CSV table of C-alpha atoms and ligand atoms in Angstrom, one decimal:
chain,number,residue,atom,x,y,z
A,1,UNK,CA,-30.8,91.1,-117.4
A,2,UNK,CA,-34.1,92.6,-115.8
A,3,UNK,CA,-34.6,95.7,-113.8
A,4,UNK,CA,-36.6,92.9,-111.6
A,5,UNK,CA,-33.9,90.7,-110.6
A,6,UNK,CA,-32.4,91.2,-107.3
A,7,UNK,CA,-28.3,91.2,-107.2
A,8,UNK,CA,-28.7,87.4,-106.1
A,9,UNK,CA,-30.5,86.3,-109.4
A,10,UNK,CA,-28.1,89.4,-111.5
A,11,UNK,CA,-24.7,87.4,-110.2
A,12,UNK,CA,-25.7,83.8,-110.3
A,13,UNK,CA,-24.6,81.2,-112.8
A,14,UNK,CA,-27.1,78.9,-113.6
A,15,UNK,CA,-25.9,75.2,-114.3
A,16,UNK,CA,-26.9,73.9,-117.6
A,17,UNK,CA,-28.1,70.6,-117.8
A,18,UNK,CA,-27.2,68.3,-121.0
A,19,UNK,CA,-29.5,68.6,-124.3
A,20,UNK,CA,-32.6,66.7,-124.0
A,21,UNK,CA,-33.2,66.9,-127.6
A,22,UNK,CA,-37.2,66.7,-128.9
A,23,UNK,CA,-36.6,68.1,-132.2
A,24,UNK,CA,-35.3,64.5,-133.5
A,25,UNK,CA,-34.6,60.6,-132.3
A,26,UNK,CA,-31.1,60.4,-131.1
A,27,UNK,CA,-29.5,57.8,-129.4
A,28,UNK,CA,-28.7,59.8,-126.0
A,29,UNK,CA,-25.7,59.3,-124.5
A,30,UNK,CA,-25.3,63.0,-123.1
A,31,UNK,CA,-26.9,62.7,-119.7
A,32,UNK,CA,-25.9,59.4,-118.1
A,33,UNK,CA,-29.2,58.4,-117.7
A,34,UNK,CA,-29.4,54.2,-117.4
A,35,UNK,CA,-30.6,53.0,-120.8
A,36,UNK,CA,-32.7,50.3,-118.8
A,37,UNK,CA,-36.0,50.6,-117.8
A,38,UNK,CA,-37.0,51.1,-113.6
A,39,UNK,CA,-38.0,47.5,-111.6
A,40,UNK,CA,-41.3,46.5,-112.4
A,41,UNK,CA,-41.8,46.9,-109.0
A,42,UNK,CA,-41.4,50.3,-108.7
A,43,UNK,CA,-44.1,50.7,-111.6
A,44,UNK,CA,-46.3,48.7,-110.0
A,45,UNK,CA,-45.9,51.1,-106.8
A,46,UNK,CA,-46.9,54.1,-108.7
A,47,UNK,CA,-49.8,52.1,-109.9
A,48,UNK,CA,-51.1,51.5,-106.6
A,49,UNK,CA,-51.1,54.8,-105.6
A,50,UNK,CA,-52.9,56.1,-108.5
A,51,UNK,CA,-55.3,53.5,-108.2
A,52,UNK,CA,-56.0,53.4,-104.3
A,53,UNK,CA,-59.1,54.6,-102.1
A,54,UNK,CA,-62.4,54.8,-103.1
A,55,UNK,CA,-62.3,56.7,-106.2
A,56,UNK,CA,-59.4,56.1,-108.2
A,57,UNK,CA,-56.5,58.5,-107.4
A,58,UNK,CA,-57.3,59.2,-103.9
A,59,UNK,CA,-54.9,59.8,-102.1
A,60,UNK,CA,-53.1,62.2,-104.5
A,61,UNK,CA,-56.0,64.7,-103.2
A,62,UNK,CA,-53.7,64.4,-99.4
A,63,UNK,CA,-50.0,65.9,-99.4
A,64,UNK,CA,-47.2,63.1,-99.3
A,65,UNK,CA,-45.9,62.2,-95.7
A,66,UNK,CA,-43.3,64.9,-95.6
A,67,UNK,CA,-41.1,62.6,-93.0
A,68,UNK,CA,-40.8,59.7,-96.5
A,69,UNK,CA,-40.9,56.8,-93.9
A,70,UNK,CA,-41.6,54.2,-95.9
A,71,UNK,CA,-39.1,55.6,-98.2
A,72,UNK,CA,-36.3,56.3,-96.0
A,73,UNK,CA,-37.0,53.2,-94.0
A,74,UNK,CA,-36.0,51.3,-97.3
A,75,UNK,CA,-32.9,53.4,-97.5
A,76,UNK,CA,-32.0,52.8,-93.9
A,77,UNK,CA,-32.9,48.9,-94.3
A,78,UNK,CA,-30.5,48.7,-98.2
A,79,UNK,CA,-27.4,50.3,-96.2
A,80,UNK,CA,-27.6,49.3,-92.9
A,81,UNK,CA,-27.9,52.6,-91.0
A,82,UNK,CA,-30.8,54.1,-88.8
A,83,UNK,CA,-34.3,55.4,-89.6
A,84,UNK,CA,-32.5,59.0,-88.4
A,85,UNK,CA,-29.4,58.9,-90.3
A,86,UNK,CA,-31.4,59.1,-94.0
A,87,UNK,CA,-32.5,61.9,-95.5
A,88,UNK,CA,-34.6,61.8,-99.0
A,89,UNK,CA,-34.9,64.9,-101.3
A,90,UNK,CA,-36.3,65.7,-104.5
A,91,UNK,CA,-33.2,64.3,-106.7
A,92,UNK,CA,-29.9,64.4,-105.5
A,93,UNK,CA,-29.5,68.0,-107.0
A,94,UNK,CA,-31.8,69.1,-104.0
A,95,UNK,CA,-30.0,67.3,-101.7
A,96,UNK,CA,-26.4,69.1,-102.7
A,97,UNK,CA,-28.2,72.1,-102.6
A,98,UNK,CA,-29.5,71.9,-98.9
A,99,UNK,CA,-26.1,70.2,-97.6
A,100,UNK,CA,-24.4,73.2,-99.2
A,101,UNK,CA,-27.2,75.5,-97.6
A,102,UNK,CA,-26.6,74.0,-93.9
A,103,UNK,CA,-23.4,72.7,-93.7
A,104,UNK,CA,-20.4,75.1,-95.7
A,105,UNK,CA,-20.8,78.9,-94.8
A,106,UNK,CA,-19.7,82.3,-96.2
A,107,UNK,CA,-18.8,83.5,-92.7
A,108,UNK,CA,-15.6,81.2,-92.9
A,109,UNK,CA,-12.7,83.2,-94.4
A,110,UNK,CA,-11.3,79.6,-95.3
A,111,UNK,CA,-13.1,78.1,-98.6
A,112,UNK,CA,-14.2,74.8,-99.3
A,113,UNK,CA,-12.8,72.1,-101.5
A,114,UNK,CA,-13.6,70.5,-104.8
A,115,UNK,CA,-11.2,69.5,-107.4
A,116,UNK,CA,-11.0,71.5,-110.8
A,117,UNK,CA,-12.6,68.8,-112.9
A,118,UNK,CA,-15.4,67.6,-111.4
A,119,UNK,CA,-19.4,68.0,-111.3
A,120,UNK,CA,-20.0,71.3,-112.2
A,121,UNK,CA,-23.1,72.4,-109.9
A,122,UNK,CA,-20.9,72.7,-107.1
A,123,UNK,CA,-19.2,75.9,-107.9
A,124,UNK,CA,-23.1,76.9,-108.7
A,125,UNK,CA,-24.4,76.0,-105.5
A,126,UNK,CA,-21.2,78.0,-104.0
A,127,UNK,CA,-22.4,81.0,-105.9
A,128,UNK,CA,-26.2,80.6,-104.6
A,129,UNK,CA,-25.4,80.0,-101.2
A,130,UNK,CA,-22.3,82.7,-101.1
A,131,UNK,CA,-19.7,80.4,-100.2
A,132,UNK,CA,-16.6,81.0,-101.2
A,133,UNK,CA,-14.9,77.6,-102.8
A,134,UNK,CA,-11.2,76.8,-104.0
A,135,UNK,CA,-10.0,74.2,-107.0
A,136,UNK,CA,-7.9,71.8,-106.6
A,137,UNK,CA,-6.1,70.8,-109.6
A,138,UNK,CA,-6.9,66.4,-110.6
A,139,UNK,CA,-3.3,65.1,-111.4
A,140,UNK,CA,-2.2,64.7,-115.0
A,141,UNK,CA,-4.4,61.7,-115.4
A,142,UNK,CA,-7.0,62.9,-113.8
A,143,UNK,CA,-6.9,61.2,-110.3
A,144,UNK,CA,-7.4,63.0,-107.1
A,145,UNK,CA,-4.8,63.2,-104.6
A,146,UNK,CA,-6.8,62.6,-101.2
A,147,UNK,CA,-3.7,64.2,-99.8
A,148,UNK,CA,-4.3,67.8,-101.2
A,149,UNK,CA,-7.9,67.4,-98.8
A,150,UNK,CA,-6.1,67.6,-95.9
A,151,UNK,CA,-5.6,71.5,-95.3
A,152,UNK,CA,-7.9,73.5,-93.2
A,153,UNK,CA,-11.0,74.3,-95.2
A,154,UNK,CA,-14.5,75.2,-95.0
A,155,UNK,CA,-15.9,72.2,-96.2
A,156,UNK,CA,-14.8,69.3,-98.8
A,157,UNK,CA,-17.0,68.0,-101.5
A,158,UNK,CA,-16.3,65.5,-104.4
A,159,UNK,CA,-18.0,62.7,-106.4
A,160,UNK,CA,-17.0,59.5,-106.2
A,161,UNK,CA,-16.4,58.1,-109.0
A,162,UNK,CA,-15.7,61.6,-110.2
A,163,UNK,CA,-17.8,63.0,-112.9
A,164,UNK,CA,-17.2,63.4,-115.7
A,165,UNK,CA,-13.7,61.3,-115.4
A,166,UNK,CA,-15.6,58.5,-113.9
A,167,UNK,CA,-12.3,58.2,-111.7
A,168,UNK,CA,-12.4,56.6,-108.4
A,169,UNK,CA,-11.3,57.1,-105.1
A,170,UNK,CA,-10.5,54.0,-102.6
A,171,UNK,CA,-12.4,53.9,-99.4
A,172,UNK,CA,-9.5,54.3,-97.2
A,173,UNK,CA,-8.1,57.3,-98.7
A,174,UNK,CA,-11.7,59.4,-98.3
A,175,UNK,CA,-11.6,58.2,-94.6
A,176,UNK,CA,-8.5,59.4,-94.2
A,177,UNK,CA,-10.1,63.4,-95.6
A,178,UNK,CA,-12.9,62.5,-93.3
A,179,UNK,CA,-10.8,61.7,-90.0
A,180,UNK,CA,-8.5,65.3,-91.0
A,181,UNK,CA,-11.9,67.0,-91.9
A,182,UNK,CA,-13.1,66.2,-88.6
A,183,UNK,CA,-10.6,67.4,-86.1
A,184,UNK,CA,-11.3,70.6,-87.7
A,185,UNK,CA,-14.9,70.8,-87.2
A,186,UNK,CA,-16.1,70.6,-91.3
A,187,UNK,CA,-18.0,68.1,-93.4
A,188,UNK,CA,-16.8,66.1,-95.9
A,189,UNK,CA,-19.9,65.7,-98.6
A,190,UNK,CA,-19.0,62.1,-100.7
A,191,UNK,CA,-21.3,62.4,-103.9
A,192,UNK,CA,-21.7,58.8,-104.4
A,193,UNK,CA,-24.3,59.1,-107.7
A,194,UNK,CA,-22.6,56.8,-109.8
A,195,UNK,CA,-20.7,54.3,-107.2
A,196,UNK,CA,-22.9,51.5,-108.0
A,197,UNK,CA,-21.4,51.2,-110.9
A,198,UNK,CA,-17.4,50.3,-109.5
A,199,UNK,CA,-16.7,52.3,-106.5
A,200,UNK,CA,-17.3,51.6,-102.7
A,201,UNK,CA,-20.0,53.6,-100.6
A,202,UNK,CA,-18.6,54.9,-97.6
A,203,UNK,CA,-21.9,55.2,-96.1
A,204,UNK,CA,-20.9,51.9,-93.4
A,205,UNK,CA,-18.6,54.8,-92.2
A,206,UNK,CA,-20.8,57.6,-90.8
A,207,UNK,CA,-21.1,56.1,-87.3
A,208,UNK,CA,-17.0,56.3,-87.4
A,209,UNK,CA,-17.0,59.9,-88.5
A,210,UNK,CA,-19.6,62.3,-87.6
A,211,UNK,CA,-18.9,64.6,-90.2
A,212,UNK,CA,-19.4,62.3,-93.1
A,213,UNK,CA,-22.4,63.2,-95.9
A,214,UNK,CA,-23.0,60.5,-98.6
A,215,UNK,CA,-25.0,61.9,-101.3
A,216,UNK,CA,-26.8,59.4,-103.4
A,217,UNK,CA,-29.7,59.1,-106.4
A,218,UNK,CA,-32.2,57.2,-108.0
A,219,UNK,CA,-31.6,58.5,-111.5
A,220,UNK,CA,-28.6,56.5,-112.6
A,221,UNK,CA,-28.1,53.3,-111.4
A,222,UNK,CA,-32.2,52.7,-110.4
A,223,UNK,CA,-33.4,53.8,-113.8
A,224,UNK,CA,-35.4,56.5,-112.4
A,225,UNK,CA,-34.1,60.0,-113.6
A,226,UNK,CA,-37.4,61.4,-114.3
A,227,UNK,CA,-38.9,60.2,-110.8
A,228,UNK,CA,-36.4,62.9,-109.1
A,229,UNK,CA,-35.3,61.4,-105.5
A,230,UNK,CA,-32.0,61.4,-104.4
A,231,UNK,CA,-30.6,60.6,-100.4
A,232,UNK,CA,-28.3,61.2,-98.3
A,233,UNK,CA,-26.6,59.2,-95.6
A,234,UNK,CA,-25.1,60.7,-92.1
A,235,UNK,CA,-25.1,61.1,-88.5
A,236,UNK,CA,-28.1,62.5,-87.1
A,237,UNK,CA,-27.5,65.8,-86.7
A,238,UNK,CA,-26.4,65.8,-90.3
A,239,UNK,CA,-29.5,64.8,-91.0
A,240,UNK,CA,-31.5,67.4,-88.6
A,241,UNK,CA,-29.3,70.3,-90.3
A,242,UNK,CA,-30.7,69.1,-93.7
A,243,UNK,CA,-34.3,69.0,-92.6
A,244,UNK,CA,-34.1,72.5,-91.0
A,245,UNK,CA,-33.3,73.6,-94.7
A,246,UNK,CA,-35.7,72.0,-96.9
A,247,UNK,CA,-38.3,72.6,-94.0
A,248,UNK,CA,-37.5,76.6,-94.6
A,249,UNK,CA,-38.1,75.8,-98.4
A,250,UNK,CA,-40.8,73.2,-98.9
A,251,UNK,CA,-42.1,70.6,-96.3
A,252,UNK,CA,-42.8,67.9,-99.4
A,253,UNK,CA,-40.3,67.8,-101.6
A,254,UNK,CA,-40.9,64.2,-102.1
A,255,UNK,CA,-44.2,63.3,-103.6
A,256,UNK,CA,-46.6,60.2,-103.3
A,257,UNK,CA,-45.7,59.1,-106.5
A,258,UNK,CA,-41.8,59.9,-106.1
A,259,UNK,CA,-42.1,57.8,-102.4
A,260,UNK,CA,-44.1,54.4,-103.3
A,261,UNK,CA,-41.6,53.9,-106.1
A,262,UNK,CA,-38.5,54.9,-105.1
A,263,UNK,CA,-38.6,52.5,-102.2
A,264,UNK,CA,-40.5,49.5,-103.8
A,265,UNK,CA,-36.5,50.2,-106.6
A,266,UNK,CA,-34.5,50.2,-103.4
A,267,UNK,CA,-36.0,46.6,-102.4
A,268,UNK,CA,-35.5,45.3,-105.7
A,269,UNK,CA,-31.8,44.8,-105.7
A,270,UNK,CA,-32.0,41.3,-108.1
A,271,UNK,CA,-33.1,43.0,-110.9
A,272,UNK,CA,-30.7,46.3,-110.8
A,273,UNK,CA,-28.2,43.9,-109.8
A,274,UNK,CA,-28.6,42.6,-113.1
A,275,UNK,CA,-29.3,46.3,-115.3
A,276,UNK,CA,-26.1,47.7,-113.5
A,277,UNK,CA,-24.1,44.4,-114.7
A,278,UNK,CA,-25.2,44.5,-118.4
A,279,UNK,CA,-24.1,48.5,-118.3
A,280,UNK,CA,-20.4,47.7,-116.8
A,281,UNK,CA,-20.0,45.1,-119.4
A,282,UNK,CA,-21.1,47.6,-122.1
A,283,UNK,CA,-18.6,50.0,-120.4
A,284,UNK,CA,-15.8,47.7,-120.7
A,285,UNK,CA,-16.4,46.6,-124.1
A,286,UNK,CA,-16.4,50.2,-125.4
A,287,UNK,CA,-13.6,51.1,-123.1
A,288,UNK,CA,-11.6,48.3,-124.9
A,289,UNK,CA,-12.6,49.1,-128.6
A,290,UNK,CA,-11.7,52.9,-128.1
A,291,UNK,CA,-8.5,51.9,-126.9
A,292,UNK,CA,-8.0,49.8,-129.6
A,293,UNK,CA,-8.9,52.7,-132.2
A,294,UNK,CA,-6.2,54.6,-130.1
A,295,UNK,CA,-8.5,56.7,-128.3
A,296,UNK,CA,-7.5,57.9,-124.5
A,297,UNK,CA,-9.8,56.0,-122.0
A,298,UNK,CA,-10.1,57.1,-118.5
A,299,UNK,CA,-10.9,54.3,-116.2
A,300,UNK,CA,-14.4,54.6,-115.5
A,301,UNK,CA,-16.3,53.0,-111.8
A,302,UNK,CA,-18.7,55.4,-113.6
A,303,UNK,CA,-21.6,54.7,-116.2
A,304,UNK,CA,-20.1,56.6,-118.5
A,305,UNK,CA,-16.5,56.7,-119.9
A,306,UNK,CA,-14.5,59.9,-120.8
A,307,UNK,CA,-12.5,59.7,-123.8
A,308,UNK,CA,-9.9,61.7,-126.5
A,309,UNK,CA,-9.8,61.0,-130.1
A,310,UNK,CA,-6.6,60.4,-131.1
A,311,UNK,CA,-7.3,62.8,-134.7
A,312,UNK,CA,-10.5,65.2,-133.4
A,313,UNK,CA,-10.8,67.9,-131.1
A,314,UNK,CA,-13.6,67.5,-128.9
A,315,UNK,CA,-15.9,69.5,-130.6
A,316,UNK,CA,-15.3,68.8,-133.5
A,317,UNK,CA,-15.5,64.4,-132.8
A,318,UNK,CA,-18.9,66.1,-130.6
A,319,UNK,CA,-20.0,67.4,-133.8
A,320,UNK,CA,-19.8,64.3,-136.4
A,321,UNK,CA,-21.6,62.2,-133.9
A,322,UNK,CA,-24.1,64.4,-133.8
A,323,UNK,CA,-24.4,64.7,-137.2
A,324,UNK,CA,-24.8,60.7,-137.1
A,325,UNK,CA,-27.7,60.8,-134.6
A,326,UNK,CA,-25.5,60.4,-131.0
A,327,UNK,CA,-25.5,63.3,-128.8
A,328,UNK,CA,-22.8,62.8,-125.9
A,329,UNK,CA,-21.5,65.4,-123.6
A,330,UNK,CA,-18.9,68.1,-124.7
A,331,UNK,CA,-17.8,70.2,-121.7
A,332,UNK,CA,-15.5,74.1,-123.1
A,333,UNK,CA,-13.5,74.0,-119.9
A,334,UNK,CA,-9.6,74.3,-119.8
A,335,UNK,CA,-7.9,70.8,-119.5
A,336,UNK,CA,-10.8,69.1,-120.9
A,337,UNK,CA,-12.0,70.6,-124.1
A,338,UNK,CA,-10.6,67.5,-126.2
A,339,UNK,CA,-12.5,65.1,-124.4
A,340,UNK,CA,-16.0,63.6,-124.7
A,341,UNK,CA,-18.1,61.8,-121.8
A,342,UNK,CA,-20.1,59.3,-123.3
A,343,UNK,CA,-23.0,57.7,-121.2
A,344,UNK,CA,-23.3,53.6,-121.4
A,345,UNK,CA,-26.1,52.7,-123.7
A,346,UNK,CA,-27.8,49.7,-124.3
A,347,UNK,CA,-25.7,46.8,-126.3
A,348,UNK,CA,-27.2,48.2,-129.6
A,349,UNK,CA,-26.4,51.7,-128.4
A,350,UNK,CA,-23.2,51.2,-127.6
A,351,UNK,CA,-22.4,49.3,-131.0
A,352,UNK,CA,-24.0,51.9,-133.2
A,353,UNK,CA,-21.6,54.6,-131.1
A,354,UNK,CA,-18.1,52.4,-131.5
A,355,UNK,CA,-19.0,52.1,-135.7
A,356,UNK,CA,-19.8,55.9,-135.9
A,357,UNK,CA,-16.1,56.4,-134.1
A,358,UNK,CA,-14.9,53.7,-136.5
A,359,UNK,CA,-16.0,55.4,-139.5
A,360,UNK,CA,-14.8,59.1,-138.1
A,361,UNK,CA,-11.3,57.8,-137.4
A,362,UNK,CA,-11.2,55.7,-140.5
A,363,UNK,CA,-11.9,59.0,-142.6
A,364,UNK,CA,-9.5,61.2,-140.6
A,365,UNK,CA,-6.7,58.6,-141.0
A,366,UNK,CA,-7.3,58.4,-145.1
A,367,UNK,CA,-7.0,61.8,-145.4
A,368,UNK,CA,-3.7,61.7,-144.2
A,369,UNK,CA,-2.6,59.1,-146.4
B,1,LIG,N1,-24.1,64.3,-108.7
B,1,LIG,C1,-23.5,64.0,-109.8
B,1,LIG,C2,-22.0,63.8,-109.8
B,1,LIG,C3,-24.2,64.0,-111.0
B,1,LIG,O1,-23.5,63.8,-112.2
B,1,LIG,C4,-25.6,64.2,-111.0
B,1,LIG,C5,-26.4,64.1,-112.3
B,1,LIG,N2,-26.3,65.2,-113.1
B,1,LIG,C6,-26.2,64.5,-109.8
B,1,LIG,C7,-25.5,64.5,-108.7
B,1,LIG,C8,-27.7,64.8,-109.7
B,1,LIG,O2,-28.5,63.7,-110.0
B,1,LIG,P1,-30.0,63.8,-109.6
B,1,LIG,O3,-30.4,65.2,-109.3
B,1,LIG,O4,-30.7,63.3,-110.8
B,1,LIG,O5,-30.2,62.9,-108.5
């Protein structure tokens, strides 16, 4: 606390983002990061620009085209909407943040929606932008219930798949949040970050439903977490609303770098096609083995699976990986203490993992013998 700090930076909550350990070589499964390298092609993109002009480097001495057209003329092209209905940000963290900023307010006295269990920025971005959110309680086994979205709100925001459950929500049931949403004037944000991985975009739907926001990234399924560029998909004023923001923060959010690349990954479907496969096979391996060892598996469309030892707490199973070199992701929240998220690794990753929990459960069970 600092006599400096305005009430705004005395009351916030800052969101903490997962380890990112550099004290020693683990295998990192805490941040659900793809364990696959980008497309060549986006490489060879940032190449070019470093290496363009006259001198090398050249035109990183010129800002970056702060409308991203090349960029979100790749977006517009990979989901078949319009040049106007994209919208490309500096990670999909920036994007939440802005579509919080222009579309939920804290003039409304009703609050928006999230359920309990679910990405835990929102209730952040809630507290930055003084919007006043309620919960809604995930069923016992962690589903959501579109049906508890449709109540008058201020706003409704989830991911889907849900993080950290990595549960899934079928198309028809978030139109139907949408069509309610709509008659009542408020946005539905869809936080699609991981649907590459087994759910459905709803983005097709945004000429349908005006009021529609699909939030995406390039850091999970496109390899490309430290690149920072997320998008978002909606009607066109949508779109405008989110521009007025970032162009009251920053007019280049995006930079040369950040464009060439991301939209030389978004043209290079064939090979995530085949990164994305290789890490839903890992998932469903791993998802088999834990059950096997009696673990509880959530059904994941995610690239990560949420689990429960059958003999450790959370922290404790949290701990003993640890100890053997694997960091996943522990979150101290009612309802969810006992459980893990584990991000899909590579093959080898993903083996090393499934012996650690072998040897942990092994040792629990002979000590009950
Ligand atoms: N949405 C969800 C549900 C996430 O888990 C994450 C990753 N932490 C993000 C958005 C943000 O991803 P990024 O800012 O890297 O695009």
């Amino acid at each position: 606390m600092s006599n400096y700090w305005n009430t705004r930076t005395k009351t916030l909550s800052p969101y903490v983002p997962g380890e990112q350990p550099r004290d020693r070589q683990f295998i990192k499964l805490n941040t659900n990061e793809n364990p696959y390298p980008p497309s060549p092609k986006a490489l060879e993109a940032i190449r070019a620009v470093i290496s363009d002009g006259i001198s090398a480097g050249a035109s990183l001495r010129l800002y970056p085209d702060p409308e991203c057209r090349e960029l979100r003329e790749a977006i517009a092209a990979r989901y078949k909407v319009t040049y106007d209905q994209v919208f490309a940000g500096n990670g999909s963290d920036e994007v939440l943040a802005f579509a919080f900023g222009a579309f939920f307010s804290s003039d409304t006295a009703l609050p928006i929606l999230f359920p309990d269990i679910t990405y835990s920025f929102y209730p952040v971005y809630a507290g930055l932008w003084d919007v006043p959110f309620r919960t809604i309680p995930v069923k016992e086994d962690f589903s959501i219930d579109y049906k508890d979205y449709l109540i008058p709100a201020g706003g409704v925001i989830f991911p889907n798949p849900n993080a950290p459950t990595g549960r899934v929500l079928p198309p028809d049931e978030i139109l139907r949040i949408a069509a309610y949403q709509e008659k009542q004037k408020r946005v539905l944000i869809v936080d699609e970050a991981y649907a590459a991985f087994g759910a459905r975009s709803v983005a097709g739907a945004i000429e349908e439903y005006p009021n529609l926001l699909t939030v995406h990234t390039l850091s999970k399924s496109a390899s490309l977490a430290g690149l920072r560029v997320g998008f978002a998909i909606g009607n066109g004023a949508l779109i405008e609303g989110l521009c007025r923001i970032r162009d009251s923060f920053n007019s280049y959010t995006v930079d040369r770098l950040a464009q060439a690349a991301a939209a030389a990954a978004l043209r290079d479907t064939a090979y995530y096609d085949g990164t994305t496969q290789k890490v839903i096979a890992a998932r469903e391996l791993a998802a088999s083995v834990l059950g096997k060892l009696g673990f509880t598996v959530i059904p994941s469309g995610a690239n990560f699976l949420f689990i429960r030892s059958p003999k450790k707490s959370g922290p404790d199973l949290f701990a003993l990986l640890r100890e053997r070199g694997i960091l996943v992701r522990h979150f101290n929240k009612p309802r969810i203490a006992d459980f893990l998220r584990v991000s899909i690794g590579t093959d080898k990753e993903m083996d090393a993992f499934l012996a650690a929990c072998i040897e942990i459960e092994d040792a629990a069970s002979r000590r009950f013998q």
